[in-house]
Coordinates of C-alpha atoms (C1' of nucleotides) in Angstrom, one line a residue:
Chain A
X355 CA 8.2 -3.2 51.2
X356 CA 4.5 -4.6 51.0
X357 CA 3.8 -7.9 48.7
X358 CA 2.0 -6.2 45.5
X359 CA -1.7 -7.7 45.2
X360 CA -2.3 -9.6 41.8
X361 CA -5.0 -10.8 40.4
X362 CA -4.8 -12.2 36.6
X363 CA -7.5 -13.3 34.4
X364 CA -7.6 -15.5 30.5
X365 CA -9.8 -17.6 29.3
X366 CA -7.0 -20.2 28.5
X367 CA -6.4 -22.5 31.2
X368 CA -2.4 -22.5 29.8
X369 CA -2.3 -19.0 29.8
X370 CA -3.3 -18.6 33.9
X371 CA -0.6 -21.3 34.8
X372 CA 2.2 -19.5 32.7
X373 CA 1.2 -16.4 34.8
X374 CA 0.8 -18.2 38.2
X375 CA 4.1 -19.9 37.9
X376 CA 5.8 -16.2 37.0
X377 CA 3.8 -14.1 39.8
X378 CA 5.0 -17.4 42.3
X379 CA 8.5 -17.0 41.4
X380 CA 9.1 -14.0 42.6
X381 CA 8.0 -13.0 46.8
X382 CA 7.4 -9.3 46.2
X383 CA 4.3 -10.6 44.4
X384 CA 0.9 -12.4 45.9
X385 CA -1.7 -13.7 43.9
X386 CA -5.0 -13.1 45.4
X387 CA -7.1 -14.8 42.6
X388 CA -7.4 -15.9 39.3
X389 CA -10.3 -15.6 36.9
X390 CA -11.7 -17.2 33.4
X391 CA -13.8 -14.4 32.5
X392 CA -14.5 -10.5 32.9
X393 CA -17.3 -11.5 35.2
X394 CA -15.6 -13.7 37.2
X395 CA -12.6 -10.7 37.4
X396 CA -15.0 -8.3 38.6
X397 CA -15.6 -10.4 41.3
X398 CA -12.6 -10.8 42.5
X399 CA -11.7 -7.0 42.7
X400 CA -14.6 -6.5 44.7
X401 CA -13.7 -8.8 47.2
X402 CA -9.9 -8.9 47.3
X403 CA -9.1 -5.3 46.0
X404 CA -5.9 -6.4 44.5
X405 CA -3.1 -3.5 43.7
X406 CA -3.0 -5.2 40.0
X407 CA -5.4 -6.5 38.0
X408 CA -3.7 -8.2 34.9
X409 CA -6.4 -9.0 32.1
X410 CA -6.5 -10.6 28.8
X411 CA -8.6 -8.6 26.3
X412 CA -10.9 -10.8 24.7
X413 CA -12.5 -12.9 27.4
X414 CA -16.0 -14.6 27.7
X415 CA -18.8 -12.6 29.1
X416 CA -17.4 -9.8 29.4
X417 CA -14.0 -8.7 27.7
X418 CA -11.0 -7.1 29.3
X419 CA -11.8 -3.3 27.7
X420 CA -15.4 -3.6 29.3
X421 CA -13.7 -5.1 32.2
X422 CA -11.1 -2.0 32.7
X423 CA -13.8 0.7 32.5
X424 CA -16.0 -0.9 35.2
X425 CA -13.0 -1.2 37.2
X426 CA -11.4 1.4 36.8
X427 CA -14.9 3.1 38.0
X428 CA -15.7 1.5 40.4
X429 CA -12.9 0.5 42.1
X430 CA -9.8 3.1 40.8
X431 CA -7.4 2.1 43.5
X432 CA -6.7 -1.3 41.6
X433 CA -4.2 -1.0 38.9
X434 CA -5.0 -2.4 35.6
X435 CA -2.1 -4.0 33.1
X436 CA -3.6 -5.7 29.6
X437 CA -1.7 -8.6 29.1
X438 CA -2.5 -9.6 24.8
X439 CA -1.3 -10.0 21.9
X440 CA -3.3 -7.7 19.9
X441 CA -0.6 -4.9 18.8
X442 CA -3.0 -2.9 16.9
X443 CA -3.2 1.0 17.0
X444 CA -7.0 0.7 17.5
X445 CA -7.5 -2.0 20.1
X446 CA -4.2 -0.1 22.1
X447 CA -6.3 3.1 21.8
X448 CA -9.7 1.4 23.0
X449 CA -7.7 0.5 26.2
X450 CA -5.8 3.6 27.0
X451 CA -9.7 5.2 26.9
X452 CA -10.7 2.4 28.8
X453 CA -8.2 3.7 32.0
X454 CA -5.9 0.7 31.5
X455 CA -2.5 1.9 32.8
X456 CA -0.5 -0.1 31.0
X457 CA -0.1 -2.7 28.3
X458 CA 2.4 -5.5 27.7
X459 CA 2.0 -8.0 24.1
X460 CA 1.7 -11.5 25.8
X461 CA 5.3 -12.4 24.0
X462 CA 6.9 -10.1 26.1
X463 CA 9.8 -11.6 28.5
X464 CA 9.5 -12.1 32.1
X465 CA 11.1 -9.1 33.1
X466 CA 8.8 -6.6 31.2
X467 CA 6.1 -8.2 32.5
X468 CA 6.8 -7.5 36.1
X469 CA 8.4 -3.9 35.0
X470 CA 4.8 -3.6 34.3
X471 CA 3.1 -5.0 37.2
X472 CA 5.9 -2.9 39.5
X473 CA 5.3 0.1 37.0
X474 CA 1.4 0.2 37.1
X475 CA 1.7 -0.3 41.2
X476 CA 3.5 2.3 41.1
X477 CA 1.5 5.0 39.6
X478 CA 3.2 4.9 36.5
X479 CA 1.9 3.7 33.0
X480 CA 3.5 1.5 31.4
X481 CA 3.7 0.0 27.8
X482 CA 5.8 -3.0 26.1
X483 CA 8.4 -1.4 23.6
X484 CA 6.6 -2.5 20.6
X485 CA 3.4 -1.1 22.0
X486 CA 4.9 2.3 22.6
X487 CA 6.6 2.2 19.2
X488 CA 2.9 1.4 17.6
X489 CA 1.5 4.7 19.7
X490 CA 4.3 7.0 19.1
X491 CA 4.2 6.5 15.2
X492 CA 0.7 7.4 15.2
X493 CA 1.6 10.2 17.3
X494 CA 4.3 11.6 14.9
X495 CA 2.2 10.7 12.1
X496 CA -0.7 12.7 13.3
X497 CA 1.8 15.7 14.5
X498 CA 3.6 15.4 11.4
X499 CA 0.5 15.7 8.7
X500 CA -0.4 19.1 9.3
X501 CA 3.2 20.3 7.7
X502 CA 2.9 19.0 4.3
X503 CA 4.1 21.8 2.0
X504 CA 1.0 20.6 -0.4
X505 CA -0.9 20.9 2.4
X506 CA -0.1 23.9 3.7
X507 CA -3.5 26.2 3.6
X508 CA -1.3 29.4 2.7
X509 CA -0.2 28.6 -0.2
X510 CA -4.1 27.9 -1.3
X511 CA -6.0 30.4 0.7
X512 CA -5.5 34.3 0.7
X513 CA -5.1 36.4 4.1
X514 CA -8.4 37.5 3.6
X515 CA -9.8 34.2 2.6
X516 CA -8.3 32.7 5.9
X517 CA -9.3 35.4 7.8
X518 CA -12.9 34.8 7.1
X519 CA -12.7 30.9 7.0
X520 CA -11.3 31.1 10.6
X521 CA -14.6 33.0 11.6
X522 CA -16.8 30.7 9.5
X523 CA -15.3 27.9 11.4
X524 CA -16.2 29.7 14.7
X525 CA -19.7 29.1 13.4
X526 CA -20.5 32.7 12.5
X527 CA -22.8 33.4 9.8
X528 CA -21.8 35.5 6.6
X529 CA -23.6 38.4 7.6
X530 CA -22.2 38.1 11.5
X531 CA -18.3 38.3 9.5
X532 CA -19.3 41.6 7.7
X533 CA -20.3 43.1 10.3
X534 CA -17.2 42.2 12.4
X535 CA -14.7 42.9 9.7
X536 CA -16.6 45.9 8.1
X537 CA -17.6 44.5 4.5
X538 CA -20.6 43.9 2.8
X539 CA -22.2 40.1 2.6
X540 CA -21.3 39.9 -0.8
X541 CA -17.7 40.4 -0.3
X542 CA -17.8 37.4 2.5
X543 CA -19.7 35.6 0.3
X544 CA -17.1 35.8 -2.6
X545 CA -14.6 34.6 -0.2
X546 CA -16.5 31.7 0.4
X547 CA -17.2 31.1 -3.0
X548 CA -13.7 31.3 -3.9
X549 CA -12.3 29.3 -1.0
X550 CA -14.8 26.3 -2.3
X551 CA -13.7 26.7 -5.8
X552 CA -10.0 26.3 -5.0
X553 CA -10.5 23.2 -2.3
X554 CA -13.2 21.6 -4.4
X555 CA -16.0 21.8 -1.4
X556 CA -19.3 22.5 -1.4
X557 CA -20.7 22.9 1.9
X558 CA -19.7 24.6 5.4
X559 CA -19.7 21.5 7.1
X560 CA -16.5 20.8 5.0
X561 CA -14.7 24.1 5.3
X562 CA -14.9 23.9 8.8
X563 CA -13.0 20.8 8.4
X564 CA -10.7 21.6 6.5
X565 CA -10.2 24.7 8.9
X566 CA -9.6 22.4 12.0
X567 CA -7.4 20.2 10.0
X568 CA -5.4 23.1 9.2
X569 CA -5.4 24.2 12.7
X570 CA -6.8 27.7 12.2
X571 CA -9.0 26.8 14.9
X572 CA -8.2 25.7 18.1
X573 CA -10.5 23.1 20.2
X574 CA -10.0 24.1 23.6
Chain B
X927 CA 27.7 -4.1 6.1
X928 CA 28.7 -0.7 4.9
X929 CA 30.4 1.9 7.8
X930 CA 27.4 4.4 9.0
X931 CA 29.0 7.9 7.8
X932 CA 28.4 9.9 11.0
X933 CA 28.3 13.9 11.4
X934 CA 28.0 15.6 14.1
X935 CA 28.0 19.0 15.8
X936 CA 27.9 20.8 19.4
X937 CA 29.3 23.8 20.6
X938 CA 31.1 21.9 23.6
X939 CA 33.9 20.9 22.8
X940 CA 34.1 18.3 25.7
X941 CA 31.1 16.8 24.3
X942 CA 32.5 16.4 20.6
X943 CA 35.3 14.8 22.2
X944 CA 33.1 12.6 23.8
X945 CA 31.4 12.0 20.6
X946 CA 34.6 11.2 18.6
X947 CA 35.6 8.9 21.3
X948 CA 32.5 6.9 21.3
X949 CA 32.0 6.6 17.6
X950 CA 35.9 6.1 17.2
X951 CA 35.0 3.0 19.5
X952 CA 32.8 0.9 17.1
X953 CA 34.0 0.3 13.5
X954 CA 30.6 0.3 12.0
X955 CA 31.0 4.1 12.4
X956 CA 32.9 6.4 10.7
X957 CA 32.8 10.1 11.7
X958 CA 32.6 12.3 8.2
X959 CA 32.6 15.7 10.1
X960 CA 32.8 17.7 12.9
X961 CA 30.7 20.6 13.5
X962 CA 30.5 23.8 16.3
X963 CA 27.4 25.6 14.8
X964 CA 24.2 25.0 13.0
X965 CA 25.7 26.3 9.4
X966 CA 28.9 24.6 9.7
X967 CA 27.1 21.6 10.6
X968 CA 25.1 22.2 7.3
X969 CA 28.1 23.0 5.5
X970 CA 29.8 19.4 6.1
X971 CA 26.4 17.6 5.3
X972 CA 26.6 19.1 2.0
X973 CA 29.9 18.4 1.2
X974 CA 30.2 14.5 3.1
X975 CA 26.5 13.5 3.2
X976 CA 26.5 11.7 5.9
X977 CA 24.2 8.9 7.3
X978 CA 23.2 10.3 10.0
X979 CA 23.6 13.9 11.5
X980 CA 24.0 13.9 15.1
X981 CA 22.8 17.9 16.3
X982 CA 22.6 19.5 19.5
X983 CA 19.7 21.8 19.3
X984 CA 20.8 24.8 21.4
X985 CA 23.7 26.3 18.9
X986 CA 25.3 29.5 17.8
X987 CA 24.2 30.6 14.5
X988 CA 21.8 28.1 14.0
X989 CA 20.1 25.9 16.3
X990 CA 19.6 22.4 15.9
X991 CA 16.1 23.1 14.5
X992 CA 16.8 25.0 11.9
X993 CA 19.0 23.0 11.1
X994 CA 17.0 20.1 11.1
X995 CA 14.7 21.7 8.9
X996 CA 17.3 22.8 5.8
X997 CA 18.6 18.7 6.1
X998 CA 15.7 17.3 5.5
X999 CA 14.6 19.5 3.0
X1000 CA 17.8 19.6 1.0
X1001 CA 19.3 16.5 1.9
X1002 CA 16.6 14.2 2.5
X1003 CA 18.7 11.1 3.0
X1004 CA 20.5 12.3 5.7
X1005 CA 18.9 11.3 9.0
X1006 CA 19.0 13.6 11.7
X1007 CA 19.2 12.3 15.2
X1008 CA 19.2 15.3 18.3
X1009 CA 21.2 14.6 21.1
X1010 CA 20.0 16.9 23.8
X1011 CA 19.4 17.5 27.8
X1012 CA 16.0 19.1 27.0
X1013 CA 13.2 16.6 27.7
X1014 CA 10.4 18.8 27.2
X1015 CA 7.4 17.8 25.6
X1016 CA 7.4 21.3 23.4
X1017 CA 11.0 20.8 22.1
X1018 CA 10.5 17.3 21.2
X1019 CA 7.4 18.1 19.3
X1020 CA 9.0 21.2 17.8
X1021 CA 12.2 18.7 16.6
X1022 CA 9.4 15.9 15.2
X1023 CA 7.8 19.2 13.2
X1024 CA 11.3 19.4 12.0
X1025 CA 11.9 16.5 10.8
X1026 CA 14.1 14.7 13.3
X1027 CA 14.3 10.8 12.8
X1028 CA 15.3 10.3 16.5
X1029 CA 15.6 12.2 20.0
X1030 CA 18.3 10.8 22.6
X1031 CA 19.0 13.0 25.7
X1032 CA 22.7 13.4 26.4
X1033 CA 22.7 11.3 29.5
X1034 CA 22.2 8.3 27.7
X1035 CA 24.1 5.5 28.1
X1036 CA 26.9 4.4 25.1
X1037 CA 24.5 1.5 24.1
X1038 CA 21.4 4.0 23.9
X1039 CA 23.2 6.3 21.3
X1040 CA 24.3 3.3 19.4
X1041 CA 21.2 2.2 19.1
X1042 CA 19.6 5.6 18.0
X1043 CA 21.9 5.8 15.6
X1044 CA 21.7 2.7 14.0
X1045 CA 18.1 3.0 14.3
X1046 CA 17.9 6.3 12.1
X1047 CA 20.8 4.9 9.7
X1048 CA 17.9 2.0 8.9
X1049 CA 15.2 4.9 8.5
X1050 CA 13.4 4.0 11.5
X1051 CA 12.5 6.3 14.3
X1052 CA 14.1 6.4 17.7
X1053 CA 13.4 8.1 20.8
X1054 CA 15.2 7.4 24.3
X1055 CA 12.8 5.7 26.7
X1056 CA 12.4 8.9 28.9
X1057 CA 11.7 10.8 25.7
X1058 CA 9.2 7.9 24.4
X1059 CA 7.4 8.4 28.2
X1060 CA 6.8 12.2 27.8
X1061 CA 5.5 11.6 23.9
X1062 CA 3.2 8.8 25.3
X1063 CA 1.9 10.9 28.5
X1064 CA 1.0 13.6 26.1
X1065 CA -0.9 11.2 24.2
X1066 CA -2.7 9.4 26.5
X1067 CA -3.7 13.0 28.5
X1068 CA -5.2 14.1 24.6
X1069 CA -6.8 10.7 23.9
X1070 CA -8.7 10.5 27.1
X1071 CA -9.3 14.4 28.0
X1072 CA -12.2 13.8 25.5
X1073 CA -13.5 10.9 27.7
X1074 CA -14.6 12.7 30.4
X1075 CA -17.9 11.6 31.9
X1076 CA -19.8 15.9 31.4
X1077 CA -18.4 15.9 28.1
X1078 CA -19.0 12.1 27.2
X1079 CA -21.1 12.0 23.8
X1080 CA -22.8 9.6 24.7
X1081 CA -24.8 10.7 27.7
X1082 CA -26.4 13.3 25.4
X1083 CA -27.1 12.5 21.6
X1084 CA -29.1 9.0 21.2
X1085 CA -27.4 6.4 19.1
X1086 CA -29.2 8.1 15.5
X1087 CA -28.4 11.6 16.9
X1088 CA -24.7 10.5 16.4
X1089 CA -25.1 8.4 13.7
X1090 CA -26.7 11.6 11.8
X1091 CA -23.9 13.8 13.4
X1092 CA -21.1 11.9 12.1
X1093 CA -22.6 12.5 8.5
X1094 CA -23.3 15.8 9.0
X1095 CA -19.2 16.2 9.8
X1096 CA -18.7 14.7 7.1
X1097 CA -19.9 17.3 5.1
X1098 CA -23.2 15.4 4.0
X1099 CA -26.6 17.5 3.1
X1100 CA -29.9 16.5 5.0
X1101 CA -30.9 15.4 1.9
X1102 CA -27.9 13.3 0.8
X1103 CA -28.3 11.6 4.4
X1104 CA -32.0 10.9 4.9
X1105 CA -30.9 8.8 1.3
X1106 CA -28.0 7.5 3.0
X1107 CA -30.4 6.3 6.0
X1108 CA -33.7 5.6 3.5
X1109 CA -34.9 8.4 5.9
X1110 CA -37.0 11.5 5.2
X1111 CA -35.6 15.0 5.1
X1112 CA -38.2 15.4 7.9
X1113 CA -36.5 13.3 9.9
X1114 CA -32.8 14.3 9.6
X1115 CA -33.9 18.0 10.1
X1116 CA -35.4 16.8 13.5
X1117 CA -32.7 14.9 14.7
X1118 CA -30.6 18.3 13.9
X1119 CA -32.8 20.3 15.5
X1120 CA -32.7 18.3 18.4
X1121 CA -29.4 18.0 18.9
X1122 CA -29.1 21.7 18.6
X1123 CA -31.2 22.2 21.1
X1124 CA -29.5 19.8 23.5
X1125 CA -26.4 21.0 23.0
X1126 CA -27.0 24.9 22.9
X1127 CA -25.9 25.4 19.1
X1128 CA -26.9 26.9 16.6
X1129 CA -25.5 26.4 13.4
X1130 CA -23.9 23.4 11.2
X1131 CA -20.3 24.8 11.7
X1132 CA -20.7 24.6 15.6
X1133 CA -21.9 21.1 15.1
X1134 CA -19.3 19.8 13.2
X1135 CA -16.5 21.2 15.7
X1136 CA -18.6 19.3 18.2
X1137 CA -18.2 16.1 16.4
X1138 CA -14.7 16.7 15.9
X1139 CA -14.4 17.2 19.3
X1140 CA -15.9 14.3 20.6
X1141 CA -13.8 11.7 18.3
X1142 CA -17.2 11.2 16.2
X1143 CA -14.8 11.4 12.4
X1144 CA -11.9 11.1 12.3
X1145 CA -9.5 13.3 10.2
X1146 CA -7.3 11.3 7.7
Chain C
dA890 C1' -51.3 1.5 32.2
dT891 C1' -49.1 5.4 32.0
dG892 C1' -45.5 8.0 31.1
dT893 C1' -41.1 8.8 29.0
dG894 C1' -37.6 8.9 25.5
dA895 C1' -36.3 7.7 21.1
dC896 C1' -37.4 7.7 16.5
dT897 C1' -40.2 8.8 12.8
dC898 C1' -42.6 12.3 9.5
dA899 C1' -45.2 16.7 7.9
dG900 C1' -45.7 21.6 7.1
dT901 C1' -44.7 26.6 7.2
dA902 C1' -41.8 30.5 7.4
dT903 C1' -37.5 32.6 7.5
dA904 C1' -32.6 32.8 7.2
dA905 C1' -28.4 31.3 5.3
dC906 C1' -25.8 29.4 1.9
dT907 C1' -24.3 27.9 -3.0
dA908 C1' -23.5 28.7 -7.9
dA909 C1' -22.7 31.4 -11.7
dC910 C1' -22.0 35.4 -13.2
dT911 C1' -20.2 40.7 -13.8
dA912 C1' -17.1 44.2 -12.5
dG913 C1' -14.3 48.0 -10.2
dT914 C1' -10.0 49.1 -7.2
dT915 C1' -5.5 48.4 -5.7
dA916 C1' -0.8 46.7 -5.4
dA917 C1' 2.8 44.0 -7.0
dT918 C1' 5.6 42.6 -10.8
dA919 C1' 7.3 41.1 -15.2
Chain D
dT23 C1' 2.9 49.5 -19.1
dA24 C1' 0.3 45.6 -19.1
dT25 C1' -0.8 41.7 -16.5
dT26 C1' -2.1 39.3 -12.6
dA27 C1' -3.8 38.3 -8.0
dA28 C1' -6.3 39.9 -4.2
dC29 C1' -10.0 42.3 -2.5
dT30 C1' -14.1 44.3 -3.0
dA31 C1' -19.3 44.4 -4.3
dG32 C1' -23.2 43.3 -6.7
dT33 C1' -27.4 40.4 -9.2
dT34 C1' -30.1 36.4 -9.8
dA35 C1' -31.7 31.9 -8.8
dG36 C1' -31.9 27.8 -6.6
dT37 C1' -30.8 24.9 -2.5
dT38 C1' -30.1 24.0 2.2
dA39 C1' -30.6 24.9 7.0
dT40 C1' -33.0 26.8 11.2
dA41 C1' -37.0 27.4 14.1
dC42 C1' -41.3 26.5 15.0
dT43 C1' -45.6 23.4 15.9
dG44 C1' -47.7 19.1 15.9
dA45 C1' -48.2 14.1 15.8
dG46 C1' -47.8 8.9 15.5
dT47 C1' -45.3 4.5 16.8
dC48 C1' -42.5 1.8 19.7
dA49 C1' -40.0 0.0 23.6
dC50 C1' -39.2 0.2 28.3
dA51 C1' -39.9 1.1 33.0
dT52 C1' -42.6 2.9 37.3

DNA sequence: ATGTGACTCAGTATAACTAACTAGTTAATA
DNA sequence: TATTAACTAGTTAGTTATACTGAGTCACAT
C-alpha cells in the first residue's frame, strides 16, 4: 500500500502543527509540504503533486475556495479535503462548486479526519457528520417544499389554466398557444388574466416562476 | 425519561421477531403494536399512537408509502422511520415526499436502529450513512451539473448583463429596474436585447428559465 | 494608437402583454 | 332548478417588450 501524499495549508502557525503532529503519527501518511497561504499551496501542488491537499478556507492571498477551483483545474489528480470550521449551508455549497471532495469542521476527532484524507484518496467524497446533516436538511427542505397542500398549484389553477401556463412557461407567446391548442387569443389571454388574479402577479416573468417552482416545467 | 412507544410492521415474520427481540432489549422502548400490512399498521397507530412507527415499505395492502403518507397526515405526531433494503435514490426521495422522519436499511447494525429511532422520537431526522451518501451524491451531481465550464454564466453575460437578468427573474419591469439601477429604460432594453442575442432567445419567459437555470435567483 | 468589449442612451416601429370589462356555453351539483 | 365554476370569446385602452439602427464614453490590451 503506497504512503498517501499530503499537503496541508492555514494561516495559523498552531493550526499546521496540530495537523503535522496528526499526519506524522500515522505511516500510511507523508507530508510533502505545508503552506500559510493559497499562493503558497498552489505552489506546492505544482511541484510535489500531493494525492491530498487539505486547506483551510479563509487564508491570506488567496482563500481555500479560490484555491480548490484552481486546483482542481489545473491539477485534478490531487484530492482536495476543507479542513474549517465554517458549518454554514452557503460556504459548504461554495466548496462543493468549488470541486472540493470533501469537508471535515476543524473540531472533528482524529479519526474523521483521516477517514477523510483515506476517503478523498480514494475517490470517494467525503463530509463530517454535521456537515452532511447541514446538506441533507437543505436537501429535504428543498425536496419537501414543492408538496405543501397550500401550495399545491391544482388546487389554484384550472386544467386549462395549467395547461396554458405550462406553454407560457415554455416561452411561447399567446397567440403561438392558440394556435397549438385551437382557441382564439382572447381565450389564452383570459387564462392569463385569471391565473394573475388568483396568484396576485402581474407579469410573465413571475408566472414562469411560479410555473418552475411548481414543477410544471422541467429544466433539462 | 419517558419509554419510546414503538410500532412497527413487516410482512416477515422473521424480521418482526427480530424487531421484538431488539426493542425487547433496551427498556427505553416499549413496543405498542405489531403489524403485517400497511392498514393494520395504520389501524394500531390509531388506536396506540405510538412514538415512532417503524415500516417496511414493500407490503401487502399497503406499502410503506402510503402508509407514510395517511400517518403523517392524520397522526402527525407519530414519527415514521422506514426500515428497508432498498437504497435507491428514487425510493428514498419518494419516502422524504412522504413524510418519513428517518431511512435505516435493514442491514444496519443494533446501534444504528437505536439511534434512528431515538433520533425520530426527538423529531430530528435520521438517515443511515449509506443512505446519507446516496442523498448527498445526488446533491452534489445537481449542484455542480450547473457549473459546467459551456454552460458557465459567466463566460457569456457581463457582470450588468446578470445583474439586469437577476431582476428581470425576479419579475421586475425595464422600467422598475432602470429605477432600481438609476438607469435609463434605454439601457435595460439594451442590455436585454443583448443578452437575447447572445444567448439565442427570444422572449422574457426563456430568459427567466435561463436565470433559473444558471442559479442567478434563487427560489424560496 | 487602435481596436475591442462593456456600458451607456436615444429613437422608431411592431408585437405582445395587462387590466378591466361583458357575456355566452357547458357541466357539475346543491 | 338555480347556482356555480370552468371555459370560451370579445372590446378597449394602456403598458411593456422585441427588433432594429446608431452612437458616445471608458478601460484595457495588442
Amino acid at each position: 500500500m503506497k504512503k498517501i501524499k499530503i499537503l496541508f495549508a492555514d494561516d495559523h502557525a498552531i493550526v499546521r502543527d496540530g495537523l503535522r503532529l496528526l499526519f506524522k503519527s500515522d505511516p500510511q501518511f507523508s507530508i510533502v509540504g505545508e503552506a500559510s497561504n493559497g499562493e503558497e499551496a498552489l505552489q506546492l501542488v505544482e511541484k510535489h503533486r500531493p494525492n491530498v491537499a487539505v486547506l483551510d478556507i479563509s487564508m491570506p492571498k488567496l482563500n481555500g475556495i479560490e484555491a480548490t477551483k484552481i486546483i482542481k483545474e489545473k491539477y485534478p489528480l490531487t484530492k482536495v479535503l476543507i479542513l474549517t470550521i465554517h458549518e454554514n449551508e452557503e460556504y459548504i455549497q461554495q466548496m462543493i462548486l468549488a470541486g472540493a471532495d470533501g469537508y471535515v469542521v476543524k473540531n472533528a476527532e482524529k479519526k474523521e479526519i483521516f477517514d477523510g484524507v483515506r476517503a478523498v484518496a480514494n475517490n470517494e467524497s467525503f463530509f463530517s457528520p454535521s456537515v452532511s446533516k447541514v446538506l441533507l436538511e437543505a436537501l429535504i427542505k428543498r425536496t419537501r417544499k414543492n408538496d405543501e397542500p397550500e401550495s399545491n398549484i391544482y388546487n389554484k389553477l384550472t386544467r386549462r389554466e395549467i395547461e396554458v401556463l405550462r406553454f407560457i412557461a415554455d416561452g411561447l407567446t399567446s397567440k403561438e398557444i392558440s394556435q397549438k391548442l385551437f382557441l382564439s387569443i382572447s381565450t389564452i389571454n383570459s387564462h392569463r388574466t385569471n391565473m394573475m388574479k388568483k396568484l396576485d402577479i402581474h407579469d410573465t416573468a413571475s408566472l414562469v416562476r411560479y410555473a418552475i417552482q411548481n414543477n410544471l416545467v422541467q429544466m433539462k
